[in-house]
Structure formats: C-alpha cells, structure tokens
PDB file of C-alpha atoms and ligand atoms in Angstrom:
ATOM      1  CA  UNK A  15     -15.090 -10.077 -24.699  1.00  0.00           C
ATOM      2  CA  UNK A  16     -13.549 -12.842 -23.101  1.00  0.00           C
ATOM      3  CA  UNK A  17      -9.868 -12.806 -22.168  1.00  0.00           C
ATOM      4  CA  UNK A  18      -7.883 -16.039 -21.770  1.00  0.00           C
ATOM      5  CA  UNK A  19      -5.034 -15.171 -19.497  1.00  0.00           C
ATOM      6  CA  UNK A  20      -3.107 -18.531 -20.511  1.00  0.00           C
ATOM      7  CA  UNK A  21      -3.083 -17.041 -24.186  1.00  0.00           C
ATOM      8  CA  UNK A  22      -1.644 -13.510 -23.111  1.00  0.00           C
ATOM      9  CA  UNK A  23       1.900 -12.605 -22.269  1.00  0.00           C
ATOM     10  CA  UNK A  24       2.812 -11.051 -19.101  1.00  0.00           C
ATOM     11  CA  UNK A  25       2.574  -7.410 -19.894  1.00  0.00           C
ATOM     12  CA  UNK A  26      -1.112  -7.865 -21.335  1.00  0.00           C
ATOM     13  CA  UNK A  27      -2.186  -9.885 -18.320  1.00  0.00           C
ATOM     14  CA  UNK A  28      -0.712  -7.141 -16.008  1.00  0.00           C
ATOM     15  CA  UNK A  29      -2.427  -4.330 -18.158  1.00  0.00           C
ATOM     16  CA  UNK A  30      -5.887  -6.192 -17.771  1.00  0.00           C
ATOM     17  CA  UNK A  31      -5.575  -6.538 -13.986  1.00  0.00           C
ATOM     18  CA  UNK A  32      -4.428  -2.984 -13.377  1.00  0.00           C
ATOM     19  CA  UNK A  33      -6.846  -1.539 -15.684  1.00  0.00           C
ATOM     20  CA  UNK A  34      -9.955  -2.973 -14.045  1.00  0.00           C
ATOM     21  CA  UNK A  35      -8.873  -3.546 -10.462  1.00  0.00           C
ATOM     22  CA  UNK A  36      -9.169   0.124  -9.287  1.00  0.00           C
ATOM     23  CA  UNK A  37      -8.592   2.031  -7.282  1.00  0.00           C
ATOM     24  CA  UNK A  38      -5.890   0.267  -5.522  1.00  0.00           C
ATOM     25  CA  UNK A  39      -4.533   1.702  -2.189  1.00  0.00           C
ATOM     26  CA  UNK A  40      -0.943   2.586  -2.119  1.00  0.00           C
ATOM     27  CA  UNK A  41       1.558   1.169   0.268  1.00  0.00           C
ATOM     28  CA  UNK A  42       4.513   3.532   0.550  1.00  0.00           C
ATOM     29  CA  UNK A  43       6.936   1.052   2.113  1.00  0.00           C
ATOM     30  CA  UNK A  44       9.888   1.978   4.248  1.00  0.00           C
ATOM     31  CA  UNK A  45      12.361  -0.889   5.013  1.00  0.00           C
ATOM     32  CA  UNK A  46      16.125  -0.990   6.174  1.00  0.00           C
ATOM     33  CA  UNK A  47      18.668  -3.377   4.781  1.00  0.00           C
ATOM     34  CA  UNK A  48      20.652  -5.339   7.365  1.00  0.00           C
ATOM     35  CA  UNK A  49      23.155  -2.566   7.667  1.00  0.00           C
ATOM     36  CA  UNK A  50      20.437   0.052   8.313  1.00  0.00           C
ATOM     37  CA  UNK A  51      20.241   1.616   4.744  1.00  0.00           C
ATOM     38  CA  UNK A  52      16.920   3.022   4.536  1.00  0.00           C
ATOM     39  CA  UNK A  53      14.597   2.464   1.288  1.00  0.00           C
ATOM     40  CA  UNK A  54      11.284   3.816   0.286  1.00  0.00           C
ATOM     41  CA  UNK A  55       9.120   2.810  -2.679  1.00  0.00           C
ATOM     42  CA  UNK A  56       5.184   2.754  -3.388  1.00  0.00           C
ATOM     43  CA  UNK A  57       3.440  -0.590  -4.131  1.00  0.00           C
ATOM     44  CA  UNK A  58      -0.251  -0.566  -5.260  1.00  0.00           C
ATOM     45  CA  UNK A  59      -0.516  -4.450  -5.367  1.00  0.00           C
ATOM     46  CA  UNK A  60      -1.770  -3.863  -1.703  1.00  0.00           C
ATOM     47  CA  UNK A  61      -4.534  -4.477   0.746  1.00  0.00           C
ATOM     48  CA  UNK A  62      -5.587  -5.369   4.024  1.00  0.00           C
ATOM     49  CA  UNK A  63      -6.699  -9.096   4.027  1.00  0.00           C
ATOM     50  CA  UNK A  64      -7.277  -9.878   7.495  1.00  0.00           C
ATOM     51  CA  UNK A  65      -8.529  -7.794  10.569  1.00  0.00           C
ATOM     52  CA  UNK A  66      -8.027 -10.450  13.108  1.00  0.00           C
ATOM     53  CA  UNK A  67      -5.120 -11.148  13.036  1.00  0.00           C
ATOM     54  CA  UNK A  68      -4.451  -7.825  11.321  1.00  0.00           C
ATOM     55  CA  UNK A  69      -2.552  -8.751   8.157  1.00  0.00           C
ATOM     56  CA  UNK A  70      -1.808  -6.834   4.809  1.00  0.00           C
ATOM     57  CA  UNK A  71      -0.485  -8.236   1.551  1.00  0.00           C
ATOM     58  CA  UNK A  72       1.703  -6.567  -0.824  1.00  0.00           C
ATOM     59  CA  UNK A  73       2.731  -7.855  -4.422  1.00  0.00           C
ATOM     60  CA  UNK A  74       6.266  -7.071  -5.055  1.00  0.00           C
ATOM     61  CA  UNK A  75       7.918  -7.842  -8.575  1.00  0.00           C
ATOM     62  CA  UNK A  76      11.552  -7.872  -9.525  1.00  0.00           C
ATOM     63  CA  UNK A  77      13.601  -5.843 -12.074  1.00  0.00           C
ATOM     64  CA  UNK A  78      14.515  -9.051 -13.664  1.00  0.00           C
ATOM     65  CA  UNK A  79      14.558 -12.648 -12.741  1.00  0.00           C
ATOM     66  CA  UNK A  80      16.786 -12.988  -9.605  1.00  0.00           C
ATOM     67  CA  UNK A  81      16.950  -9.204  -9.230  1.00  0.00           C
ATOM     68  CA  UNK A  82      14.609  -8.318  -6.541  1.00  0.00           C
ATOM     69  CA  UNK A  83      13.391  -4.783  -5.961  1.00  0.00           C
ATOM     70  CA  UNK A  84      15.014  -3.354  -2.950  1.00  0.00           C
ATOM     71  CA  UNK A  85      11.766  -3.484  -0.942  1.00  0.00           C
ATOM     72  CA  UNK A  86      11.203  -6.993  -1.340  1.00  0.00           C
ATOM     73  CA  UNK A  87      15.078  -7.925  -0.510  1.00  0.00           C
ATOM     74  CA  UNK A  88      14.903  -6.033   2.522  1.00  0.00           C
ATOM     75  CA  UNK A  89      11.758  -7.617   4.014  1.00  0.00           C
ATOM     76  CA  UNK A  90      13.163 -11.073   3.026  1.00  0.00           C
ATOM     77  CA  UNK A  91      16.522 -10.225   4.997  1.00  0.00           C
ATOM     78  CA  UNK A  92      15.134  -8.263   7.705  1.00  0.00           C
ATOM     79  CA  UNK A  93      11.530  -9.265   8.184  1.00  0.00           C
ATOM     80  CA  UNK A  94      10.290  -5.751   9.048  1.00  0.00           C
ATOM     81  CA  UNK A  95       8.736  -2.942   7.165  1.00  0.00           C
ATOM     82  CA  UNK A  96       6.191   0.062   7.502  1.00  0.00           C
ATOM     83  CA  UNK A  97       3.301   0.762   5.237  1.00  0.00           C
ATOM     84  CA  UNK A  98       2.969   4.685   4.957  1.00  0.00           C
ATOM     85  CA  UNK A  99      -0.311   5.448   3.302  1.00  0.00           C
ATOM     86  CA  UNK A 100      -0.603   8.375   0.603  1.00  0.00           C
ATOM     87  CA  UNK A 101      -2.677  11.632   0.890  1.00  0.00           C
ATOM     88  CA  UNK A 102      -3.311  13.809  -2.091  1.00  0.00           C
ATOM     89  CA  UNK A 103      -0.900  16.320  -0.845  1.00  0.00           C
ATOM     90  CA  UNK A 104       1.825  13.682  -1.025  1.00  0.00           C
ATOM     91  CA  UNK A 105       1.272  12.245  -4.468  1.00  0.00           C
ATOM     92  CA  UNK A 106       3.947  13.983  -6.138  1.00  0.00           C
ATOM     93  CA  UNK A 107       6.604  13.239  -3.566  1.00  0.00           C
ATOM     94  CA  UNK A 108       5.532   9.619  -3.492  1.00  0.00           C
ATOM     95  CA  UNK A 109       5.960   9.447  -7.220  1.00  0.00           C
ATOM     96  CA  UNK A 110       9.692  10.827  -6.954  1.00  0.00           C
ATOM     97  CA  UNK A 111      10.265   7.810  -4.582  1.00  0.00           C
ATOM     98  CA  UNK A 112       9.179   5.328  -7.427  1.00  0.00           C
ATOM     99  CA  UNK A 113      12.222   6.528  -9.398  1.00  0.00           C
ATOM    100  CA  UNK A 114      14.555   3.469 -10.257  1.00  0.00           C
ATOM    101  CA  UNK A 115      17.553   5.228  -8.223  1.00  0.00           C
ATOM    102  CA  UNK A 116      20.603   3.079  -7.430  1.00  0.00           C
ATOM    103  CA  UNK A 117      20.355   1.231  -4.083  1.00  0.00           C
ATOM    104  CA  UNK A 118      22.473   3.694  -2.134  1.00  0.00           C
ATOM    105  CA  UNK A 119      20.225   6.845  -3.124  1.00  0.00           C
ATOM    106  CA  UNK A 120      17.871   7.860  -0.333  1.00  0.00           C
ATOM    107  CA  UNK A 121      14.347   8.458  -2.038  1.00  0.00           C
ATOM    108  CA  UNK A 122      13.041  10.192   0.923  1.00  0.00           C
ATOM    109  CA  UNK A 123      15.802  12.964   0.675  1.00  0.00           C
ATOM    110  CA  UNK A 124      15.170  13.229  -3.121  1.00  0.00           C
ATOM    111  CA  UNK A 125      11.677  13.745  -2.395  1.00  0.00           C
ATOM    112  CA  UNK A 126      12.034  16.361   0.549  1.00  0.00           C
ATOM    113  CA  UNK A 127      10.623  14.112   3.027  1.00  0.00           C
ATOM    114  CA  UNK A 128      11.448  13.438   6.556  1.00  0.00           C
ATOM    115  CA  UNK A 129      11.254  10.245   8.789  1.00  0.00           C
ATOM    116  CA  UNK A 130       9.932   9.708  12.339  1.00  0.00           C
ATOM    117  CA  UNK A 131      11.037   6.750  14.591  1.00  0.00           C
ATOM    118  CA  UNK A 132       8.676   3.709  14.623  1.00  0.00           C
ATOM    119  CA  UNK A 133       7.678   2.052  17.876  1.00  0.00           C
ATOM    120  CA  UNK A 134       8.098  -1.647  17.442  1.00  0.00           C
ATOM    121  CA  UNK A 135      10.239  -2.084  14.187  1.00  0.00           C
ATOM    122  CA  UNK A 136      13.567  -0.630  12.951  1.00  0.00           C
ATOM    123  CA  UNK A 137      12.492   1.046   9.651  1.00  0.00           C
ATOM    124  CA  UNK A 138      11.299   4.465  10.606  1.00  0.00           C
ATOM    125  CA  UNK A 139       7.886   5.843   9.050  1.00  0.00           C
ATOM    126  CA  UNK A 140       7.485   8.891   6.708  1.00  0.00           C
ATOM    127  CA  UNK A 141       6.700  11.607   8.916  1.00  0.00           C
ATOM    128  CA  UNK A 142       4.302  13.356   6.390  1.00  0.00           C
ATOM    129  CA  UNK A 143       2.333  10.419   5.967  1.00  0.00           C
ATOM    130  CA  UNK A 144      -1.068  10.673   7.709  1.00  0.00           C
ATOM    131  CA  UNK A 145      -1.245   6.946   8.390  1.00  0.00           C
ATOM    132  CA  UNK A 146       1.846   4.432   9.001  1.00  0.00           C
ATOM    133  CA  UNK A 147       1.342   0.759   9.605  1.00  0.00           C
ATOM    134  CA  UNK A 148       4.212  -1.175  11.575  1.00  0.00           C
ATOM    135  CA  UNK A 149       4.620  -4.406  10.060  1.00  0.00           C
ATOM    136  CA  UNK A 150       6.369  -7.810  10.734  1.00  0.00           C
ATOM    137  CA  UNK A 151       6.764 -10.391   7.943  1.00  0.00           C
ATOM    138  CA  UNK A 152       4.249 -13.343   8.395  1.00  0.00           C
ATOM    139  CA  UNK A 153       5.212 -15.211   5.099  1.00  0.00           C
ATOM    140  CA  UNK A 154       6.447 -14.426   1.850  1.00  0.00           C
ATOM    141  CA  UNK A 155       4.793 -16.494  -1.042  1.00  0.00           C
ATOM    142  CA  UNK A 156       6.689 -16.826  -4.256  1.00  0.00           C
ATOM    143  CA  UNK A 157       4.201 -16.612  -6.955  1.00  0.00           C
ATOM    144  CA  UNK A 158       6.345 -16.485 -10.141  1.00  0.00           C
ATOM    145  CA  UNK A 159      10.036 -16.494 -11.469  1.00  0.00           C
ATOM    146  CA  UNK A 160      10.365 -12.851 -10.205  1.00  0.00           C
ATOM    147  CA  UNK A 161       7.102 -12.230  -8.078  1.00  0.00           C
ATOM    148  CA  UNK A 162       6.367 -12.388  -4.645  1.00  0.00           C
ATOM    149  CA  UNK A 163       3.536 -11.880  -2.259  1.00  0.00           C
ATOM    150  CA  UNK A 164       4.498 -10.445   1.127  1.00  0.00           C
ATOM    151  CA  UNK A 165       1.855 -11.100   4.044  1.00  0.00           C
ATOM    152  CA  UNK A 166       2.787  -8.846   7.021  1.00  0.00           C
ATOM    153  CA  UNK A 167       1.290  -8.723  10.549  1.00  0.00           C
ATOM    154  CA  UNK A 168       0.484  -5.148  11.588  1.00  0.00           C
ATOM    155  CA  UNK A 169       1.680  -4.593  14.985  1.00  0.00           C
ATOM    156  CA  UNK A 170       1.324  -0.740  15.597  1.00  0.00           C
ATOM    157  CA  UNK A 171      -0.507   1.970  13.681  1.00  0.00           C
ATOM    158  CA  UNK A 172       0.492   5.541  13.654  1.00  0.00           C
ATOM    159  CA  UNK A 173      -2.677   8.148  12.822  1.00  0.00           C
ATOM    160  CA  UNK A 174      -2.078  11.838  12.526  1.00  0.00           C
ATOM    161  CA  UNK A 175      -3.379  13.406  15.538  1.00  0.00           C
ATOM    162  CA  UNK A 176      -6.104  15.597  14.051  1.00  0.00           C
ATOM    163  CA  UNK A 177      -7.481  12.757  12.097  1.00  0.00           C
ATOM    164  CA  UNK A 178      -8.566  10.746  15.228  1.00  0.00           C
ATOM    165  CA  UNK A 179     -11.914  11.434  16.450  1.00  0.00           C
ATOM    166  CA  UNK A 180     -12.188   9.282  19.624  1.00  0.00           C
ATOM    167  CA  UNK A 181      -9.056   7.515  20.513  1.00  0.00           C
ATOM    168  CA  UNK A 182     -10.721   5.288  22.999  1.00  0.00           C
ATOM    169  CA  UNK A 183     -13.243   3.956  20.366  1.00  0.00           C
ATOM    170  CA  UNK A 184     -10.666   4.108  17.532  1.00  0.00           C
ATOM    171  CA  UNK A 185     -12.857   6.110  15.675  1.00  0.00           C
ATOM    172  CA  UNK A 186     -10.807   7.917  12.652  1.00  0.00           C
ATOM    173  CA  UNK A 187     -11.825  10.727  10.464  1.00  0.00           C
ATOM    174  CA  UNK A 188     -11.173   8.792   7.421  1.00  0.00           C
ATOM    175  CA  UNK A 189     -12.179  11.654   4.886  1.00  0.00           C
ATOM    176  CA  UNK A 190      -9.874  13.961   6.490  1.00  0.00           C
ATOM    177  CA  UNK A 191      -6.916  11.647   5.534  1.00  0.00           C
ATOM    178  CA  UNK A 192      -7.536  12.536   2.170  1.00  0.00           C
ATOM    179  CA  UNK A 193      -6.048   9.295   0.832  1.00  0.00           C
ATOM    180  CA  UNK A 194      -5.531   8.571  -2.857  1.00  0.00           C
ATOM    181  CA  UNK A 195      -5.587   5.277  -5.068  1.00  0.00           C
ATOM    182  CA  UNK A 196      -4.035   4.061  -8.069  1.00  0.00           C
ATOM    183  CA  UNK A 197      -5.867   3.660 -11.045  1.00  0.00           C
ATOM    184  CA  UNK A 198      -5.304   2.368 -14.594  1.00  0.00           C
ATOM    185  CA  UNK A 199      -2.269   3.143 -16.860  1.00  0.00           C
ATOM    186  CA  UNK A 200       1.324   4.187 -15.888  1.00  0.00           C
ATOM    187  CA  UNK A 201       0.143   7.654 -14.090  1.00  0.00           C
ATOM    188  CA  UNK A 202      -3.450   7.613 -13.153  1.00  0.00           C
ATOM    189  CA  UNK A 203      -4.740   8.107  -9.664  1.00  0.00           C
ATOM    190  CA  UNK A 204      -8.082   8.665  -7.977  1.00  0.00           C
ATOM    191  CA  UNK A 205      -8.894  10.924  -4.725  1.00  0.00           C
ATOM    192  CA  UNK A 206     -11.402   9.610  -2.191  1.00  0.00           C
ATOM    193  CA  UNK A 207     -13.578  12.622  -2.274  1.00  0.00           C
ATOM    194  CA  UNK A 208     -16.506  11.196  -4.170  1.00  0.00           C
ATOM    195  CA  UNK A 209     -18.300   9.200  -1.303  1.00  0.00           C
ATOM    196  CA  UNK A 210     -21.747   7.681  -0.786  1.00  0.00           C
ATOM    197  CA  UNK A 211     -23.233   5.675   2.275  1.00  0.00           C
ATOM    198  CA  UNK A 212     -24.888   2.352   1.725  1.00  0.00           C
ATOM    199  CA  UNK A 213     -25.894   0.678   5.172  1.00  0.00           C
ATOM    200  CA  UNK A 214     -26.176  -2.977   5.295  1.00  0.00           C
ATOM    201  CA  UNK A 215     -29.329  -4.528   5.129  1.00  0.00           C
ATOM    202  CA  UNK A 216     -30.318  -6.774   8.191  1.00  0.00           C
ATOM    203  CA  UNK A 217     -31.985 -10.018   6.956  1.00  0.00           C
ATOM    204  CA  UNK A 218     -35.289  -9.518   9.010  1.00  0.00           C
ATOM    205  CA  UNK A 219     -35.666  -5.995   7.187  1.00  0.00           C
ATOM    206  CA  UNK A 220     -35.259  -7.449   3.826  1.00  0.00           C
ATOM    207  CA  UNK A 221     -37.872 -10.158   4.643  1.00  0.00           C
ATOM    208  CA  UNK A 222     -40.341  -7.818   5.737  1.00  0.00           C
ATOM    209  CA  UNK A 223     -39.983  -6.032   2.459  1.00  0.00           C
ATOM    210  CA  UNK A 224     -40.934  -9.325   0.404  1.00  0.00           C
TER     211      UNK A 224
HETATM  212  C1  LIG B  16       1.897   4.242  -7.447  1.00  0.00           C
HETATM  213  C2  LIG B  16       2.966   3.222  -7.656  1.00  0.00           C
HETATM  214  C3  LIG B  16       2.582   1.858  -7.303  1.00  0.00           C
HETATM  215  C4  LIG B  16       3.492   0.824  -7.614  1.00  0.00           C
HETATM  216  N1  LIG B  16       3.251  -0.470  -7.131  1.00  0.00           N
HETATM  217  C5  LIG B  16       4.226  -1.419  -7.517  1.00  0.00           C
HETATM  218  C6  LIG B  16       3.575  -2.832  -7.236  1.00  0.00           C
HETATM  219  O1  LIG B  16       2.434  -2.954  -6.688  1.00  0.00           O
HETATM  220  N2  LIG B  16       4.429  -3.849  -7.201  1.00  0.00           N
HETATM  221  C7  LIG B  16       5.753  -3.297  -7.836  1.00  0.00           C
HETATM  222  O2  LIG B  16       6.626  -4.527  -7.967  1.00  0.00           O
HETATM  223  N3  LIG B  16       6.083  -2.262  -8.201  1.00  0.00           N
HETATM  224  C8  LIG B  16       5.265  -1.146  -7.945  1.00  0.00           C
HETATM  225  N4  LIG B  16       5.687   0.093  -8.358  1.00  0.00           N
HETATM  226  C9  LIG B  16       6.883   0.390  -8.945  1.00  0.00           C
HETATM  227  C10 LIG B  16       7.836   0.459  -7.770  1.00  0.00           C
HETATM  228  O3  LIG B  16       7.601   1.512  -6.880  1.00  0.00           O
HETATM  229  C11 LIG B  16       9.395   0.943  -8.327  1.00  0.00           C
HETATM  230  O4  LIG B  16       9.806  -0.133  -9.297  1.00  0.00           O
HETATM  231  C12 LIG B  16      10.322   1.331  -7.407  1.00  0.00           C
HETATM  232  O5  LIG B  16      11.495   1.655  -7.944  1.00  0.00           O
HETATM  233  C13 LIG B  16      10.817   0.011  -6.452  1.00  0.00           C
HETATM  234  O6  LIG B  16      11.739   0.455  -5.439  1.00  0.00           O
HETATM  235  P1  LIG B  16      12.484  -0.403  -4.570  1.00  0.00           P
HETATM  236  O7  LIG B  16      13.433  -1.050  -5.511  1.00  0.00           O
HETATM  237  O8  LIG B  16      13.325   0.551  -3.595  1.00  0.00           O
HETATM  238  O9  LIG B  16      11.775  -1.424  -3.907  1.00  0.00           O
HETATM  239  C14 LIG B  16       4.824   1.064  -8.211  1.00  0.00           C
HETATM  240  C15 LIG B  16       4.977   2.355  -8.451  1.00  0.00           C
HETATM  241  C16 LIG B  16       4.157   3.693  -8.426  1.00  0.00           C
HETATM  242  C17 LIG B  16       4.442   5.028  -8.774  1.00  0.00           C
END
C-alpha cells in the first residue's frame, strides 16, 4: 500500500513514521535554562549522525506553534545539553520525566533520580544513566512551524565504569548497558537483548564465491 504524505494530515504522517522506524534510541536530555533551572525529558527522534566530528541529531516538537518544549528552548538559549541513554532498569523513571509538568517542576526529583556534574557543559547528567553524552549545539534547523532538528557536537562521554572493557582501546560492554529503544504507538519499547552477529563481507571474499 502506498501512502502519499502530501495527502495525509500531520498526525497520520507521524504515526506512519514512528510505527515503521523502530526501534529508536532514546535521548533522555538534561538542559539548564539561563537562570540554571534544570530540565529533563526523553526524545526518541534521535540518533548519532556522524562519527568524526561526533554529532548527534534530535527532533524536537512544540506544544503549539510558538510554544517550544522546554528542552528545545533551553538548547536554543544556552547551546548546551546532555544526552543520557536509557537502560531497561530506568524505563519507568524515564517515562515519569515525559509528563507535561509545568516548567518549574523538577522532573528528575519527581522520578526519584539524582544528578552528577558534567565535565565540559553546565547541565548535569543523570547519575543513574549508564551513558551520558555532553553536547554543544552545532546548529538548529527549523523544519516546520513548531518543529526543529538540533544537531549537537559530542564533547565528552561518561560510561558506567563496569561497562567499560578496555578504556585505552575504547572497548565498551554494549550488552551490559542494557539499553532500550522506543517502538510504535504511545507506549511500546524494545530491549536490546535479542542480538545476532553478521560480519561485513570483504569484496575479495565475495568475488571468490562467485
Ligand atoms: C520515550 C519518549 C520519547 C519521546 N520522544 C519525543 C521526540 O522525539 N520529540 C518530541 O518532541 N517529544 C518527544 N516525547 C515527548 C516529550 O518527552 C514530552 O513532550 C516532554 O514533556 C517534553 O518535555 P520538555 O518540555 O521538558 O522538553 C517523547 C516522550 C517519550 C516518553
């Protein structure tokens, strides 16, 4: 079946995208406003888009035209954010921080989470998260009346000590991070426990098979 996006309203186009592009990693973003007020919220329009330079992309909607979500407004005003990644054990707490609280409410406090200082940016990281990427705004691309894509340069990465296999070689125990992704609909997620290995095929090996 073909869906012509030009003929679909925004909600249906969104539904097709989020029910097919799965699983999506979750950027659990901490930011500070200019006065230092801390904010935290999850965003699954997220991925790494460049290794060198190290760049991540996040799609941030608005509540209504002209009413940016707090994360987007804070990144616009301060240029700094931390992407905390979500393990299976933290799923429910992450979900609490997505509640549409008034701006003054501390989402991390509501979820029973704590913070740890970042090394290179002002917003702290979520202490319980196994990975935190400290980021500086590279560019914000406005893609619609109330949507923007934030590209951020990763300037430092924290990884939980017992998930680092060899620090000198930057080997990480990825399965141990036990990260989750967002699936379809409003509340489906997936674990990263169902894995298989598929090594790349060198051209000469492929040619020998022919
Ligand atoms: C797992 C998950 C992923 C989400 N991903 C996005 C997203 O990619 N973009 C977005 O605009 N909102 C997303 N949301 C909704 C925001 O988290 C929610 O609107 C939140 O209240 C925004 O908080 P803020 O205003 O403090 O930034 C997501 C919610 C959940 C639970």
